[in-house]
Amino acid sequence: MARVSDDHADESLCGERLLPRSASARSSSAPGPRLISPDEVKQHSGSQGTGFWCVVDGFVVDASEFVDTHPGGLKKLLSVDSAEAGATGEPFGFSFSRGRNAHFPDTGRRFHDGVKRFFSGRGDGQALPPAEVSFPPYGKLTILGRLA
């Protein structure tokens, strides 16, 4: 899908473009991203103190800090995992750089750079450690892993 307008991020900033092409692209001893099921994401809906997790470009992020500060409002933030909000037309298809909800280039760039930091982390042998992505003055996202 093409860019929404010239003032929105383009697909070159999509975090999924940073995924290793195959499992063999990573050394067998290197940790990979934690795989998180859709059910686990849904369990972190922001209700009852569970924090708010959502999916951006296939990466599961903790967006709890944004619940009160997202510039588009709470309703828009809480709908991010719906099929209607995503770039793919499928649940969990949201992207900062694709589709009708593409964000401004700086937002796409910040997330893209955060995904790079996530993949450069040194894990405990099981999974890569979380990586924070700051979006001043609104807060931060924490990349937790990939949607399974």
Short mmCIF file of C-alpha atoms in Angstrom, two decimals:
data_model
loop_
_atom_site.label_atom_id
_atom_site.label_comp_id
_atom_site.label_asym_id
_atom_site.label_seq_id
_atom_site.Cartn_x
_atom_site.Cartn_y
_atom_site.Cartn_z
CA MET A 1 0.00 0.00 0.00
CA ALA A 2 1.28 3.45 -0.82
CA ARG A 3 1.94 6.18 1.65
CA VAL A 4 -1.22 7.98 2.82
CA SER A 5 0.27 11.40 2.08
CA ASP A 6 3.68 13.02 1.77
CA ASP A 7 3.68 13.95 5.45
CA HIS A 8 3.24 10.32 6.60
CA ALA A 9 5.86 7.62 7.04
CA ASP A 10 6.45 5.26 4.13
CA GLU A 11 6.82 1.49 4.00
CA SER A 12 10.62 1.65 4.11
CA LEU A 13 10.23 2.32 7.86
CA CYS A 14 8.14 -0.80 8.51
CA GLY A 15 9.69 -2.73 11.41
CA GLU A 16 8.95 -6.06 9.72
CA ARG A 17 11.61 -5.22 7.12
CA LEU A 18 14.22 -5.69 9.85
CA LEU A 19 13.35 -9.34 10.52
CA PRO A 20 16.07 -11.84 9.69
CA ARG A 21 15.27 -13.48 6.34
CA SER A 22 15.49 -16.94 7.88
CA ALA A 23 16.31 -18.68 11.12
CA SER A 24 19.75 -19.48 9.68
CA ALA A 25 20.46 -15.76 9.32
CA ARG A 26 20.94 -15.71 13.11
CA SER A 27 23.53 -17.88 14.78
CA SER A 28 21.91 -20.90 16.40
CA SER A 29 23.12 -19.80 19.85
CA ALA A 30 21.80 -16.24 19.54
CA PRO A 31 18.47 -15.55 21.23
CA GLY A 32 15.54 -14.56 19.09
CA PRO A 33 12.50 -12.46 19.93
CA ARG A 34 10.06 -13.80 22.49
CA LEU A 35 6.98 -15.17 20.70
CA ILE A 36 3.75 -13.90 22.24
CA SER A 37 0.35 -15.36 21.43
CA PRO A 38 -2.65 -13.23 20.43
CA ASP A 39 -4.40 -14.49 23.58
CA GLU A 40 -1.60 -13.16 25.79
CA VAL A 41 -1.82 -9.78 24.04
CA LYS A 42 -5.59 -9.73 24.65
CA GLN A 43 -5.01 -10.50 28.34
CA HIS A 44 -3.17 -7.15 28.58
CA SER A 45 -6.08 -4.98 27.51
CA GLY A 46 -5.44 -2.26 30.05
CA SER A 47 -8.28 -3.36 32.30
CA GLN A 48 -7.82 -4.52 35.88
CA GLY A 49 -4.21 -3.33 36.06
CA THR A 50 -2.92 -5.65 33.34
CA GLY A 51 -1.14 -2.93 31.35
CA PHE A 52 -1.93 -2.30 27.71
CA TRP A 53 -0.20 -4.37 25.04
CA CYS A 54 -0.76 -4.02 21.31
CA VAL A 55 0.91 -5.06 18.06
CA VAL A 56 2.84 -2.73 15.72
CA ASP A 57 4.35 -4.17 12.52
CA GLY A 58 4.08 -7.65 14.05
CA PHE A 59 5.93 -6.65 17.24
CA VAL A 60 4.15 -6.90 20.59
CA VAL A 61 4.64 -3.69 22.53
CA ASP A 62 3.70 -2.55 26.01
CA ALA A 63 1.94 0.76 25.37
CA SER A 64 0.71 1.28 28.94
CA GLU A 65 2.28 4.76 29.15
CA PHE A 66 0.21 5.89 26.17
CA VAL A 67 -3.20 5.05 27.63
CA ASP A 68 -3.57 8.55 29.11
CA THR A 69 -1.35 10.52 26.72
CA HIS A 70 -1.95 9.23 23.16
CA PRO A 71 -2.61 12.30 20.98
CA GLY A 72 -5.39 10.50 19.09
CA GLY A 73 -7.24 9.73 22.29
CA LEU A 74 -7.96 6.63 24.32
CA LYS A 75 -10.61 5.19 21.97
CA LYS A 76 -8.21 5.26 19.00
CA LEU A 77 -5.38 3.70 21.01
CA LEU A 78 -7.55 0.91 22.39
CA SER A 79 -8.74 -0.02 18.87
CA VAL A 80 -5.24 -0.49 17.45
CA ASP A 81 -5.46 -4.31 17.30
CA SER A 82 -8.78 -4.38 15.42
CA ALA A 83 -8.83 -5.40 11.76
CA GLU A 84 -10.25 -2.00 10.80
CA ALA A 85 -7.28 -0.09 12.26
CA GLY A 86 -4.53 -2.14 10.69
CA ALA A 87 -2.67 -1.85 7.43
CA THR A 88 -3.41 -5.48 6.55
CA GLY A 89 -7.15 -5.61 7.19
CA GLU A 90 -6.48 -8.39 9.71
CA PRO A 91 -6.45 -8.21 13.51
CA PHE A 92 -3.06 -7.13 14.88
CA GLY A 93 -2.14 -5.55 11.52
CA PHE A 94 -1.41 -2.00 12.75
CA SER A 95 1.65 -0.19 11.38
CA PHE A 96 3.20 3.22 11.95
CA SER A 97 4.36 3.25 8.32
CA ARG A 98 1.62 1.49 6.29
CA GLY A 99 -2.09 1.85 5.79
CA ARG A 100 -4.62 4.52 6.56
CA ASN A 101 -3.33 4.98 10.12
CA ALA A 102 0.27 5.60 9.10
CA HIS A 103 1.92 8.12 11.41
CA PHE A 104 4.28 11.01 10.72
CA PRO A 105 7.79 10.06 9.52
CA ASP A 106 9.46 10.80 12.87
CA THR A 107 7.14 8.31 14.60
CA GLY A 108 7.90 5.65 11.98
CA ARG A 109 11.63 6.36 12.22
CA ARG A 110 11.64 6.16 16.02
CA PHE A 111 9.91 2.77 15.97
CA HIS A 112 12.16 1.50 13.15
CA ASP A 113 15.25 2.49 15.17
CA GLY A 114 13.75 0.85 18.27
CA VAL A 115 13.30 -2.42 16.37
CA LYS A 116 16.97 -2.22 15.34
CA ARG A 117 17.95 -1.79 19.01
CA PHE A 118 15.68 -4.69 19.95
CA PHE A 119 17.44 -7.02 17.51
CA SER A 120 20.88 -5.85 18.65
CA GLY A 121 20.13 -6.75 22.30
CA ARG A 122 21.85 -9.58 24.10
CA GLY A 123 19.37 -11.95 25.65
CA ASP A 124 19.62 -14.53 28.39
CA GLY A 125 19.87 -17.33 25.87
CA GLN A 126 16.09 -17.70 25.66
CA ALA A 127 14.88 -14.44 24.14
CA LEU A 128 15.99 -10.93 23.27
CA PRO A 129 15.48 -8.39 26.07
CA PRO A 130 12.75 -5.75 25.74
CA ALA A 131 13.72 -2.45 24.07
CA GLU A 132 12.23 0.95 24.83
CA VAL A 133 11.19 3.43 22.16
CA SER A 134 10.57 7.02 23.32
CA PHE A 135 7.97 9.30 21.80
CA PRO A 136 8.36 12.62 23.64
CA PRO A 137 6.32 14.15 25.13
CA TYR A 138 3.78 11.29 25.07
CA GLY A 139 5.75 8.46 26.65
CA LYS A 140 7.37 5.27 25.47
CA LEU A 141 6.59 1.89 24.03
CA THR A 142 8.49 -1.19 25.12
CA ILE A 143 9.04 -3.84 22.44
CA LEU A 144 8.46 -7.18 24.17
CA GLY A 145 8.66 -9.67 21.29
CA ARG A 146 6.91 -10.86 18.12
CA LEU A 147 3.33 -11.94 17.64
CA ALA A 148 3.29 -15.74 17.38
#
